[in-house]
XYZ file of C-alpha atoms in Angstrom:
636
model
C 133.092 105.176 96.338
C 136.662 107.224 95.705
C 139.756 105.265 97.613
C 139.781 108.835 99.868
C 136.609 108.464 100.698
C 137.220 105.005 102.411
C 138.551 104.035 105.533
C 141.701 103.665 106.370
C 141.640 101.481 109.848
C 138.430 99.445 111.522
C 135.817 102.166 113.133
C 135.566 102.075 116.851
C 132.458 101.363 118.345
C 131.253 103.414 120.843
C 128.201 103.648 123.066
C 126.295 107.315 122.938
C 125.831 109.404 125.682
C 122.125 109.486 127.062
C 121.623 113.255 126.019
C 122.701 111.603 122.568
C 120.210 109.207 122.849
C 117.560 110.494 124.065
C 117.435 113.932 121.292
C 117.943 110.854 118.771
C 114.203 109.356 120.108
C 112.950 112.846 120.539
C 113.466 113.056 116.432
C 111.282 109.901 115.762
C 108.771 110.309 118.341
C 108.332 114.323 118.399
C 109.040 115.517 115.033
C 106.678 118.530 115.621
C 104.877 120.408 118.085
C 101.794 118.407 117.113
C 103.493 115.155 117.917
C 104.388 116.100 121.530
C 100.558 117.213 121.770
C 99.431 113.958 120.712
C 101.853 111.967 123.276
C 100.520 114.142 126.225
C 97.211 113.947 125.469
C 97.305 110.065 125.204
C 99.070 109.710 128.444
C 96.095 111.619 129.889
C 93.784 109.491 128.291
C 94.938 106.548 129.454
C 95.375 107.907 132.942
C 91.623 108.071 132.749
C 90.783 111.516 132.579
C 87.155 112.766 131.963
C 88.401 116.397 131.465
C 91.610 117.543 129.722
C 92.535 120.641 128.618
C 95.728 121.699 125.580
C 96.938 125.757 126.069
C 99.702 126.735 123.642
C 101.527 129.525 122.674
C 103.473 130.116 119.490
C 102.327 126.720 117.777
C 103.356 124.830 120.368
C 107.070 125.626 119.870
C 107.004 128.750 122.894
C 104.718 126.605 125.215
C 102.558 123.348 125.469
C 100.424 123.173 128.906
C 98.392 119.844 129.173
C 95.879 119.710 132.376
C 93.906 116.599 133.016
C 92.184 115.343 136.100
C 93.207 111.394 135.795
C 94.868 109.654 138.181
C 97.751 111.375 138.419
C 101.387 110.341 139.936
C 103.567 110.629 143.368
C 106.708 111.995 142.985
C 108.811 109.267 142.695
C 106.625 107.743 140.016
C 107.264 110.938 138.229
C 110.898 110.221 138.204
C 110.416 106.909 136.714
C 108.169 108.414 134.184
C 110.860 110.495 132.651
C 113.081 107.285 132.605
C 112.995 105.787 129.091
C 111.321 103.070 128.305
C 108.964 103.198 131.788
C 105.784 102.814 131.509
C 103.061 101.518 133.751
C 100.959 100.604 130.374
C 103.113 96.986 130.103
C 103.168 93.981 132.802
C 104.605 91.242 132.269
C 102.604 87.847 132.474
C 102.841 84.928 134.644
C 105.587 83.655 133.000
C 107.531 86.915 133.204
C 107.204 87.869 129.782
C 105.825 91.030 128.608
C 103.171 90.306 125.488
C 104.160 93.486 122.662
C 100.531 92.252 120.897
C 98.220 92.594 123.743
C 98.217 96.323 123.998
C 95.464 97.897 125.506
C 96.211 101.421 126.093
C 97.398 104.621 123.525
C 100.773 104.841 124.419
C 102.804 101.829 125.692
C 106.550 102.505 124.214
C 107.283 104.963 127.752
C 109.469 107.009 125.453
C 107.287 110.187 125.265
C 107.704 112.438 128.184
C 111.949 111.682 128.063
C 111.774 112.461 124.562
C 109.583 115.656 125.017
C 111.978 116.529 127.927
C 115.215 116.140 126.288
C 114.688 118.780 123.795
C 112.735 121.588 125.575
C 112.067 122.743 129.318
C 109.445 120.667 131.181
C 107.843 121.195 134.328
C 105.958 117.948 135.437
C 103.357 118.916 138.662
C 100.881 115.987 139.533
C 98.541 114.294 142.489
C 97.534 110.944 143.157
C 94.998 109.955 145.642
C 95.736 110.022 149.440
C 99.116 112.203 148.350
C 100.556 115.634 148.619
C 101.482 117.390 145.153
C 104.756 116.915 143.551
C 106.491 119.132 140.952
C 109.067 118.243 138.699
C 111.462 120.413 136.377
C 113.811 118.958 133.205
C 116.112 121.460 131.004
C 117.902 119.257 128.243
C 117.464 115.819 130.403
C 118.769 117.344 133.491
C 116.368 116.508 136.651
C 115.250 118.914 139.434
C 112.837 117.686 141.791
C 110.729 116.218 143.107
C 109.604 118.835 145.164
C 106.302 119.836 147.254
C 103.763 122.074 144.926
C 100.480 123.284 145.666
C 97.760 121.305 143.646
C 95.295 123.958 141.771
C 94.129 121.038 138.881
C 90.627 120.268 137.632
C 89.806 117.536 140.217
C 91.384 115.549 143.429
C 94.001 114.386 141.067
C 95.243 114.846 137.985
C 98.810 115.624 135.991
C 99.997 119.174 134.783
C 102.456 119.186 131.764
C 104.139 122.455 130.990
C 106.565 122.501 127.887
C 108.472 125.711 127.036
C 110.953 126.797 124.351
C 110.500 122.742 122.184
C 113.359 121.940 120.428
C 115.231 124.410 122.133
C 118.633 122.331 122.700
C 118.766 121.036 119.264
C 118.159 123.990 116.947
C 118.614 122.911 113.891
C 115.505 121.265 113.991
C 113.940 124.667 114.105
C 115.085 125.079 110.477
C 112.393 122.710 109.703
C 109.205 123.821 111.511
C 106.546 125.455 109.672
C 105.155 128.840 110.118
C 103.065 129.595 113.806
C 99.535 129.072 111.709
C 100.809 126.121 110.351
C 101.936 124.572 113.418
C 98.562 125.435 115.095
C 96.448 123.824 112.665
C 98.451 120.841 112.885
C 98.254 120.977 116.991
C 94.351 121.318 116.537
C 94.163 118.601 113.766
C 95.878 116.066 116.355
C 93.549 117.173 119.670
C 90.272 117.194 117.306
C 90.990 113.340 116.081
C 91.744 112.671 119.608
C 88.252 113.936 120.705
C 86.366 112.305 118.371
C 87.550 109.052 119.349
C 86.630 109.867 122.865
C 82.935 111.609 123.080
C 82.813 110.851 126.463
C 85.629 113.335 127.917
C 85.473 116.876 127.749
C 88.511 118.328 125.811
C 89.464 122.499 125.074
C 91.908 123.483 122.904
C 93.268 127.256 123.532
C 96.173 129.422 121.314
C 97.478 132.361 122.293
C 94.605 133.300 124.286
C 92.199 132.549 122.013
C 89.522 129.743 122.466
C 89.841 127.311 119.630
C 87.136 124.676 120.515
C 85.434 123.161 123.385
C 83.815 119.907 123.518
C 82.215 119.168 126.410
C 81.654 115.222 127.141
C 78.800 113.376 125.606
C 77.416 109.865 126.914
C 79.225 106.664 125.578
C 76.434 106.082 122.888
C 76.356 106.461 118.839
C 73.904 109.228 119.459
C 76.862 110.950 121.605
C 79.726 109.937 119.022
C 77.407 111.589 116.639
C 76.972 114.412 118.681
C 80.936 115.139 118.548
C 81.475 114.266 115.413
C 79.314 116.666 114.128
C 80.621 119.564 116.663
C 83.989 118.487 114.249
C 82.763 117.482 111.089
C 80.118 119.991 111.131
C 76.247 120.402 111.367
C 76.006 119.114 107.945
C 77.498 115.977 108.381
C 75.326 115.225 111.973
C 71.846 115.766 109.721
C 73.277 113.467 106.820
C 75.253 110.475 108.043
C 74.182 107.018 108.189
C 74.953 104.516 111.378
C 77.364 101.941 110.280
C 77.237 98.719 112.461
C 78.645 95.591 111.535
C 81.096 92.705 112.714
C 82.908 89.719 111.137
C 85.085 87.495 112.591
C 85.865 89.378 115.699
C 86.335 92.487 114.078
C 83.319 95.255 114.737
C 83.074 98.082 112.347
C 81.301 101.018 113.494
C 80.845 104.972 113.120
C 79.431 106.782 110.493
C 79.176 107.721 106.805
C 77.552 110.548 104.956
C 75.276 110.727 102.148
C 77.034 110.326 98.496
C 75.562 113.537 97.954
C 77.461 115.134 100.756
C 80.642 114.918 99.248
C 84.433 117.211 99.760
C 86.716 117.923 97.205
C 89.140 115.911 98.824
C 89.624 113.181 101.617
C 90.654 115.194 104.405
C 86.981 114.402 105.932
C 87.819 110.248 105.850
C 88.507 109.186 109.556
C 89.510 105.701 110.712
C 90.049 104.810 114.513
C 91.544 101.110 115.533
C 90.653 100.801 119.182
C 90.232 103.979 119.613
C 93.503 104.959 118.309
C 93.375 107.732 115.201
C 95.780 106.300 112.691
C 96.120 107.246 109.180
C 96.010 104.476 106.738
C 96.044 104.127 102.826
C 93.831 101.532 102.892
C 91.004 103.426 103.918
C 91.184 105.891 101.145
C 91.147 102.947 99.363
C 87.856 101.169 100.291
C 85.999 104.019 101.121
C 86.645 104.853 97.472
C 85.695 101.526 96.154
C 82.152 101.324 98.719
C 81.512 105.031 96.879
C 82.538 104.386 93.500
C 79.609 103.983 92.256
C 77.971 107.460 93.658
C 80.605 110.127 93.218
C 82.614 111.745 90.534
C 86.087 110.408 90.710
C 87.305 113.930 91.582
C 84.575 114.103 94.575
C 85.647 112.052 98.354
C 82.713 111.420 100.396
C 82.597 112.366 104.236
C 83.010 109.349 106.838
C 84.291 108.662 110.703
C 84.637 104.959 111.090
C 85.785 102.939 114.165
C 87.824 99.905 113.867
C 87.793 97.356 117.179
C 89.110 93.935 117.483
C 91.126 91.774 119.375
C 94.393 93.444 120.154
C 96.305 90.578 118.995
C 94.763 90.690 115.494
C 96.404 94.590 115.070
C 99.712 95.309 115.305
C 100.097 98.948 116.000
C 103.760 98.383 116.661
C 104.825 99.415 113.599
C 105.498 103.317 113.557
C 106.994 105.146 116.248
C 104.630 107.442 116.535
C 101.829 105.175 116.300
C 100.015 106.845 113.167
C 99.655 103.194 111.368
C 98.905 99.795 111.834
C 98.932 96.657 110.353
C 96.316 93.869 110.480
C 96.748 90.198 110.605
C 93.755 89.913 108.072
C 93.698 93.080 106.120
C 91.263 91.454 103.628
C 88.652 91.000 106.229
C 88.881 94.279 107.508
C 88.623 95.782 103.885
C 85.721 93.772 102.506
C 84.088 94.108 105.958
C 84.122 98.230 105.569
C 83.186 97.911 101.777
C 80.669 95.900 102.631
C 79.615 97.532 105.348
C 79.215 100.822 103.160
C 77.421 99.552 100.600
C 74.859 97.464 102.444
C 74.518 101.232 104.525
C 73.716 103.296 101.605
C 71.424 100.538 99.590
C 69.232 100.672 103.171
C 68.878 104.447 102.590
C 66.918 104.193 99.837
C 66.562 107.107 97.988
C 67.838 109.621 100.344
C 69.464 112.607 99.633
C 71.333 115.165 101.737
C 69.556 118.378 103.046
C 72.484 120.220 102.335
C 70.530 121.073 98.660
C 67.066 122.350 100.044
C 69.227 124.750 102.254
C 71.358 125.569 99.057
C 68.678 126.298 96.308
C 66.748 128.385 99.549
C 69.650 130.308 100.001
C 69.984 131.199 96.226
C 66.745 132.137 96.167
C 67.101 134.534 98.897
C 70.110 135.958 97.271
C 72.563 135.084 99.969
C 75.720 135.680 97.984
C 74.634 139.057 96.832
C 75.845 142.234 98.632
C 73.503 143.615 101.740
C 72.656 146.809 99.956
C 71.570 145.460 96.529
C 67.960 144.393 96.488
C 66.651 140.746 96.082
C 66.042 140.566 92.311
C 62.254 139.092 91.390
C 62.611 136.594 88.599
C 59.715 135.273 87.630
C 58.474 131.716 88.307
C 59.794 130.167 85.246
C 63.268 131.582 85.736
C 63.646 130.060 89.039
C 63.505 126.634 87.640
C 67.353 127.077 86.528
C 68.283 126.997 90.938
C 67.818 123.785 90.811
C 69.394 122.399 88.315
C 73.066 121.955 90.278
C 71.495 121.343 93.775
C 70.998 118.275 96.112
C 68.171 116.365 97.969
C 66.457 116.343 100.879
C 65.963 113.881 103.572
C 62.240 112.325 103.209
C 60.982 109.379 105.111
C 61.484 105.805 103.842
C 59.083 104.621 101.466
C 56.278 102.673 103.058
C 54.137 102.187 99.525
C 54.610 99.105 98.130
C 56.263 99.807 95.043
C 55.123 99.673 91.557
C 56.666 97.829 88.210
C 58.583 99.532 86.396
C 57.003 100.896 82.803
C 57.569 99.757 79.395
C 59.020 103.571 79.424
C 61.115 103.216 81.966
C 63.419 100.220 81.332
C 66.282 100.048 79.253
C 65.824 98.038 76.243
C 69.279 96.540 75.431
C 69.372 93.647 72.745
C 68.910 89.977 73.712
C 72.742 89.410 73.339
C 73.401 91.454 76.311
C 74.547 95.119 76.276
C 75.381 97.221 73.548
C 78.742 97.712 72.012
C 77.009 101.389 70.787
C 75.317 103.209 73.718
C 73.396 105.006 70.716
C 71.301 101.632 70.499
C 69.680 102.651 73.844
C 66.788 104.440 73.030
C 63.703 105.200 75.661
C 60.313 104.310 73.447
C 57.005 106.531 73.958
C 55.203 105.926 76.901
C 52.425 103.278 77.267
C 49.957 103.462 80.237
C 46.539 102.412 81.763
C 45.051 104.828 83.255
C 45.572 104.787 87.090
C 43.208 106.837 89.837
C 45.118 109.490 91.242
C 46.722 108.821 94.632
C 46.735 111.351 97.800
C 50.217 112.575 98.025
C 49.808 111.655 101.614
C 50.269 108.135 100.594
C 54.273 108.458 98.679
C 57.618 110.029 100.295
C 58.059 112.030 96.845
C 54.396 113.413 96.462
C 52.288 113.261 93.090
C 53.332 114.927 90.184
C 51.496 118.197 89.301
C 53.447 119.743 87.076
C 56.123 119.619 84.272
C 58.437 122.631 84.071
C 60.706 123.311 80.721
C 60.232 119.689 80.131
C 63.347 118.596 82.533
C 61.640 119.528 86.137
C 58.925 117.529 87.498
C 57.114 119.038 90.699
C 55.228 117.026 92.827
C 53.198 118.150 96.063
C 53.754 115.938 99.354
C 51.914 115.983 102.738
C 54.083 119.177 103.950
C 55.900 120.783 100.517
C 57.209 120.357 97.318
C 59.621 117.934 95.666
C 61.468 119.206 92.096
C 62.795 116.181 90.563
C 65.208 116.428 87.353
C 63.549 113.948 85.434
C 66.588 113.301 83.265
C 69.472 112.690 86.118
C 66.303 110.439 88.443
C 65.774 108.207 85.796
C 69.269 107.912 84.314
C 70.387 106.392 87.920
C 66.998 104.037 87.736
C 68.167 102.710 84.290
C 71.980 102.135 85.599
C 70.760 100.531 88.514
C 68.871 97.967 86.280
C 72.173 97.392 83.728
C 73.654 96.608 86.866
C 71.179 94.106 88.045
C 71.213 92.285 84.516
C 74.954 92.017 84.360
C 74.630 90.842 87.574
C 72.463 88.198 86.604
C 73.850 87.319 83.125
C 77.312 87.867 84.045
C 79.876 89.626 82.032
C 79.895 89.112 78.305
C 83.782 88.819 77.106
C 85.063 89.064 73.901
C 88.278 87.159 73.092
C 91.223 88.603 71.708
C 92.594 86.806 67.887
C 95.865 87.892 69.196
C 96.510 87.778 72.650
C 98.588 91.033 74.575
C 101.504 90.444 76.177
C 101.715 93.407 78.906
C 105.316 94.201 79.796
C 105.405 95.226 84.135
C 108.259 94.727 86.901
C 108.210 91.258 88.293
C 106.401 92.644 91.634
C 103.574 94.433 89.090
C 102.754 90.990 87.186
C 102.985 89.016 90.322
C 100.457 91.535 91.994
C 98.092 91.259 88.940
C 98.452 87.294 88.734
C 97.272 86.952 92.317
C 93.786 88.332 91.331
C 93.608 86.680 88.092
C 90.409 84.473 89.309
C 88.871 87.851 90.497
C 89.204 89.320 87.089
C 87.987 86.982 85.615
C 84.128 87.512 86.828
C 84.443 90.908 85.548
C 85.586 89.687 81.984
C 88.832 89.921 81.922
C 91.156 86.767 81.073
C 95.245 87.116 82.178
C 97.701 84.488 82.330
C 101.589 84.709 83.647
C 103.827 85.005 81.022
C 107.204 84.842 82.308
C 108.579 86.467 85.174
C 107.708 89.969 84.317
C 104.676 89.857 81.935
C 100.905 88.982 81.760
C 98.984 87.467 78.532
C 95.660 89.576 77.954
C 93.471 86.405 76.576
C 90.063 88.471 76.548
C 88.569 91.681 77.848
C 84.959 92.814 78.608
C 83.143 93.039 76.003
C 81.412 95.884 77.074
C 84.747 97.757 76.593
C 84.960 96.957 72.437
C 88.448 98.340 71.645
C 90.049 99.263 74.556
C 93.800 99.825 75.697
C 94.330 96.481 77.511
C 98.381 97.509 78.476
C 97.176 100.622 80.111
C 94.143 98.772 82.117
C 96.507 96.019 82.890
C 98.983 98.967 84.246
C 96.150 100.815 86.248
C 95.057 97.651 87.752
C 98.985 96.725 89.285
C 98.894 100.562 90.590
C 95.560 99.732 92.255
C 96.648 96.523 93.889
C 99.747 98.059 95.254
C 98.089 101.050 96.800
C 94.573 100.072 97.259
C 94.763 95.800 96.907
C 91.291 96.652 95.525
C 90.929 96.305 91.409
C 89.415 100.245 91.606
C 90.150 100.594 87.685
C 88.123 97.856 85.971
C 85.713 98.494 88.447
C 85.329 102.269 87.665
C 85.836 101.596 83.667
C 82.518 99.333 84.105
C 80.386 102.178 85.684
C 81.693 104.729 83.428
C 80.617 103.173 80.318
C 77.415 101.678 81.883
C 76.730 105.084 82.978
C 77.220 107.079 80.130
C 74.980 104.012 78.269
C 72.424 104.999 80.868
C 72.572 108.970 80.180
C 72.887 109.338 76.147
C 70.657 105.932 75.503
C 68.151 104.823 78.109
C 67.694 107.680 80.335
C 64.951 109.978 79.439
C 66.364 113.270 78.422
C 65.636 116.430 79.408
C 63.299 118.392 76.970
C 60.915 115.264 76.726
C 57.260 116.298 77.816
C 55.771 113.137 80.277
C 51.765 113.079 80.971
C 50.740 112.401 84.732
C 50.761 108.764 84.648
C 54.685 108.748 83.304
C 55.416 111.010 86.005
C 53.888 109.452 88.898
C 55.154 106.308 87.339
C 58.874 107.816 87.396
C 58.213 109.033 91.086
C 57.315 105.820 92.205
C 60.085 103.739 90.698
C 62.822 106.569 92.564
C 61.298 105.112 95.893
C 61.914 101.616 94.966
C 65.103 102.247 94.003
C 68.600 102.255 96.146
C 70.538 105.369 95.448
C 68.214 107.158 93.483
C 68.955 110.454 95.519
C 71.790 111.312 93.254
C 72.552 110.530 89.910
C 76.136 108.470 88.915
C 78.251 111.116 89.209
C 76.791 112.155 92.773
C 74.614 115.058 91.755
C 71.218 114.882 93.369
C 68.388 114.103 91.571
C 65.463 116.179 93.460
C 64.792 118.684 95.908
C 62.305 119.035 98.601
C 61.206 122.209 99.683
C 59.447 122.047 102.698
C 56.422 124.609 103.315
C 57.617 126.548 106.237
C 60.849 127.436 104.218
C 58.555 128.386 101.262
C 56.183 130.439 103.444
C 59.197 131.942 104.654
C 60.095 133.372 101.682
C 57.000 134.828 101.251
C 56.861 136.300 104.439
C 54.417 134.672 105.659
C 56.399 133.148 108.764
């Protein structure tokens, strides 16, 4: 620092006015209309309203109105409520203390409505039981009121929050909102994460006259979480997502998850709720990518809404003003409970795919992308095989056959040693088969096989339609899933280095990658410290053959700092195992199978977890079912 830059006598220290103070809060706590949206609609929450209603105007920076029908306040409890730091969420315990880790409600700091109020104009009206109306108005932190109002609210009692002109005494913070559209979709992102932790209260969002959403209340049940998660998530997501239930060690994971095969270009459809409290976390984009690793594309996020409760103690959600994070005491067992969890969830849905892909191939076959006046084209049968080839499954019943062995065909045949250091040593041998009597299709999920199409498509009939299967992509997943089930059982084959790598990181990297060493290990890969800043590659997978050890070694330390889940070893494995599985042991597309061989293949998909989509997420059949078929024709 220059010499005039320094100063030249000891500072003063000075307390700040309350204005001062109070726009200072306002800046953590309400960064955004959005933020004082989410404050007021907690308060009404945890005044126990069944019925609240958001109205604003200009993106919430013109005018905010929150109506409830909670409990509601007299006036002089409104006066303490625009106090800062009261709250009635806190009491202090028998000894006198008040307990910052046993918080039961959404807000607790009592610093919203001051904040909100110091930087806008607020008018505060509100009835409690047995008492008349009060109304009360604040312009910069200056108090009018209480005063007599009349009451016109949803129910007995309730609270009505009017906000006009936010940020209005500090305008330079103006500057930094976004446009009016962008402001509103932030508003409705807030209130729709708020509802869907709370299916049981009815909550309306309206801008500038225009009605956004309205949820009305469902009962306190997963079938009424699922109905409002799917009025937010969409239809889609209601017909494919799983139930997740689960609990270890106090903590109880619930919610729901969707079908690998239901998947988003990004994670913006990821939800995670801590006792009912929306907060965004890095760790869940984290462990829902490890539980799904195995199913998706890298460049594919699956859908999911999952609820987080536990002991409030065991959470601290202390640690952001706004509330937006947490922090558990045992993140570990909240992490390997949701992977877990996830896993366990989609193994038990056998080989179910999402009905988003009947409704898809359907839709291209009525020509729903082309324009209105250009008549349907008639392809013939043949050409319509080529719909299906990027579409997803259906949604058939669990398999209640018991299943069959798996063919001599339909295994891959690795050497004795283990896997293969060339994928090109995997190759599928001709078929072998006694011949079976032919089963009623009435008796398997997926149908019987009549027919081969272009030598890729198998269609089989079942009790009420058709099932196209892509014979390729269904049996590539069948011969992953048994490379994963030998290496499993053999463990992982490592090959050790004659010259061991020394992999340069910071000191925080190495000491990140050091922790998991024993962890790495099971998957093949042998570190040791070596010196402050450094690890010693000893041996690697070898699965791998030559690899780039530094940049695993590098990908791993970004992975435990963001993630504290080894995602990059992890995803290396199923890439090469998968594209062993596609080029060697899969049967490719173009080969011609006899009945028995496809029967055989359709039998083995039911017995098999995950067999719905292929590794990289892309559905292996569709099931057409015979109304939509007859409509097509007409004939419905």
């Amino acid at each position: 620092m220059p010499d005039s830059a320094r100063l030249t006598s000891r500072p003063t220290i000075r307390q700040l006015p309350p204005d001062a103070v109070n726009r200072i809060a306002a800046g953590e706590v309400v960064e955004r209309p959005a933020a004082a949206v989410k404050e007021l609609v907690e308060n009404a929450l945890d005044a126990g309203a069944r019925a609240i209603s958001v109205t604003i105007e200009g993106g919430g920076l013109k005018r905010i109105i929150i109506e409830d029908d909670g409990c509601g306040m007299s006036g002089p409890e409104i006066l303490m409520a625009l106090e800062r730091h009261a709250t009635s969420k806190l009491a202090p315990g028998e000894d006198g203390r008040i307990d910052l880790l046993n918080i039961h409600t959404m807000g607790f700091r009592g610093e919203a409505l001051p904040s909100i109020a110091s930087v806008s104009r607020m008018t505060l009206t509100s009835k409690a039981e047995d008492e008349d109306a009060s109304e009360v108005f604040v312009e910069a932190g200056r108090i009018e009121g209480p005063k007599p109002a009349a009451w016109t609210g949803r129910g007995e009692t309730g609270t009505r929050i009017e906000v006009r002109d936010l940020f209005h005494a500090t305008p330079a913070r103006l500057k930094f909102m976004k446009s009016e559209r962008a402001e509103t979709m932030a508003v409705t992102d807030a209130v729709k994460r708020l509802a869907m932790a709370n299916a049981d209260v009815s909550i309306s969002l309206e801008s500038n006259g225009r009605n956004v959403f309205r949820y009305a209340a469902h009962q306190a049940t997963p079938e009424g979480d699922l109905e409002r998660l799917g009025s937010i998530m969409g239809r889609e997501f209601r017909e494919n997502a799983l139930a997740i239930e689960a609990e270890r060690d106090g903590v109880t994971l619930s919610g729901f998850a969707g079908l690998p095969t239901l998947n988003r270009g990004n994670a913006q459809y990821q939800f995670l709720f801590v006792n009912g409290r929306p907060v965004k976390d890095r760790m869940l984009t984290g462990v829902i990518r490890a539980a799904y690793q195995d199913f998706l594309a890298r460049d594919r996020h699956p859908m999911a809404a999952l609820f987080v409760d536990c002991d409030p103690e065991l959470v601290d959600v202390n640690v952001h003003p706004a509330k937006t994070e947490v922090r558990f005491r045992d993140a570990g067992n909240v992490r390997g409970l949701i992977i877990g969890t996830l896993r366990h969830t989609l193994a038990a849905a056998g080989h179910r795919a999402s009905t988003t892909v009947a409704g898809y191939a359907l839709g291209k076959m009525q020509g729903e992308d082309r324009p209105k006046d250009q008549p349907l084209p008639q392809p013939s049968v043949w050409d319509r095989s080529s719909l299906f080839r990027d579409s997803h499954g259906s949604t058939p019943p669990r398999p209640q056959a018991p299943s069959q062995p798996m063919p001599d065909w339909a295994a891959p045949h690795a050497p004795a040693s283990g896997f293969a250091e060339d994928s090109a040593r995997y190759d599928a041998p001709s078929a072998r088969f006694e011949p079976q009597p032919e089963p009623s299709q009435h008796d398997f999920p997926l149908g019987v096989a009549r027919a081969q199409l272009h030598e890729t498509y198998v269609v089989a009939q079942t009790r009420d339609g058709i099932v196209i299967v892509d014979q390729h992509a269904a049996h590539e997943r069948l011969v992953y899933e048994q490379m994963k089930a030998q290496m499993a059982a053999d463990g992982v084959k490592r090959q050790a280095l004659l010259i061991p790598e020394v992999v340069e990181l910071t000191e925080d990297e190495a000491a990140r990658v050091i922790d998991r060493a024993d962890e790495l290990a099971e998957m093949g890969l042998e570190i040791e410290a070596f010196g402050a800043g450094a690890v010693c590659v000893r041996a690697t997978p070898a699965l791998f053959g030559n690899m780039d050890a530094a940049g695993l070694i590098k990908d791993l330390a970004d992975d435990f700092a963001e993630y504290e889940e080894g995602l990059a070893l992890k995803e290396r494995f199923e890439d090469i195992m998968g594209n062993m599985a596609c080029k060697g042991g899969a049967v490719r597309a173009g080969r011609r199978l006899n009945a028995d061989e496809m029967n055989a293949l359709l039998r083995q998909m039911e017995a098999t977890p995950y067999s719905g989509q292929c590794n990289h997420g892309r559905p292996t059949y569709v099931e057409l079912k015979l109304a939509d078929i007859e409509k097509l024709f007409g004939r419905r």
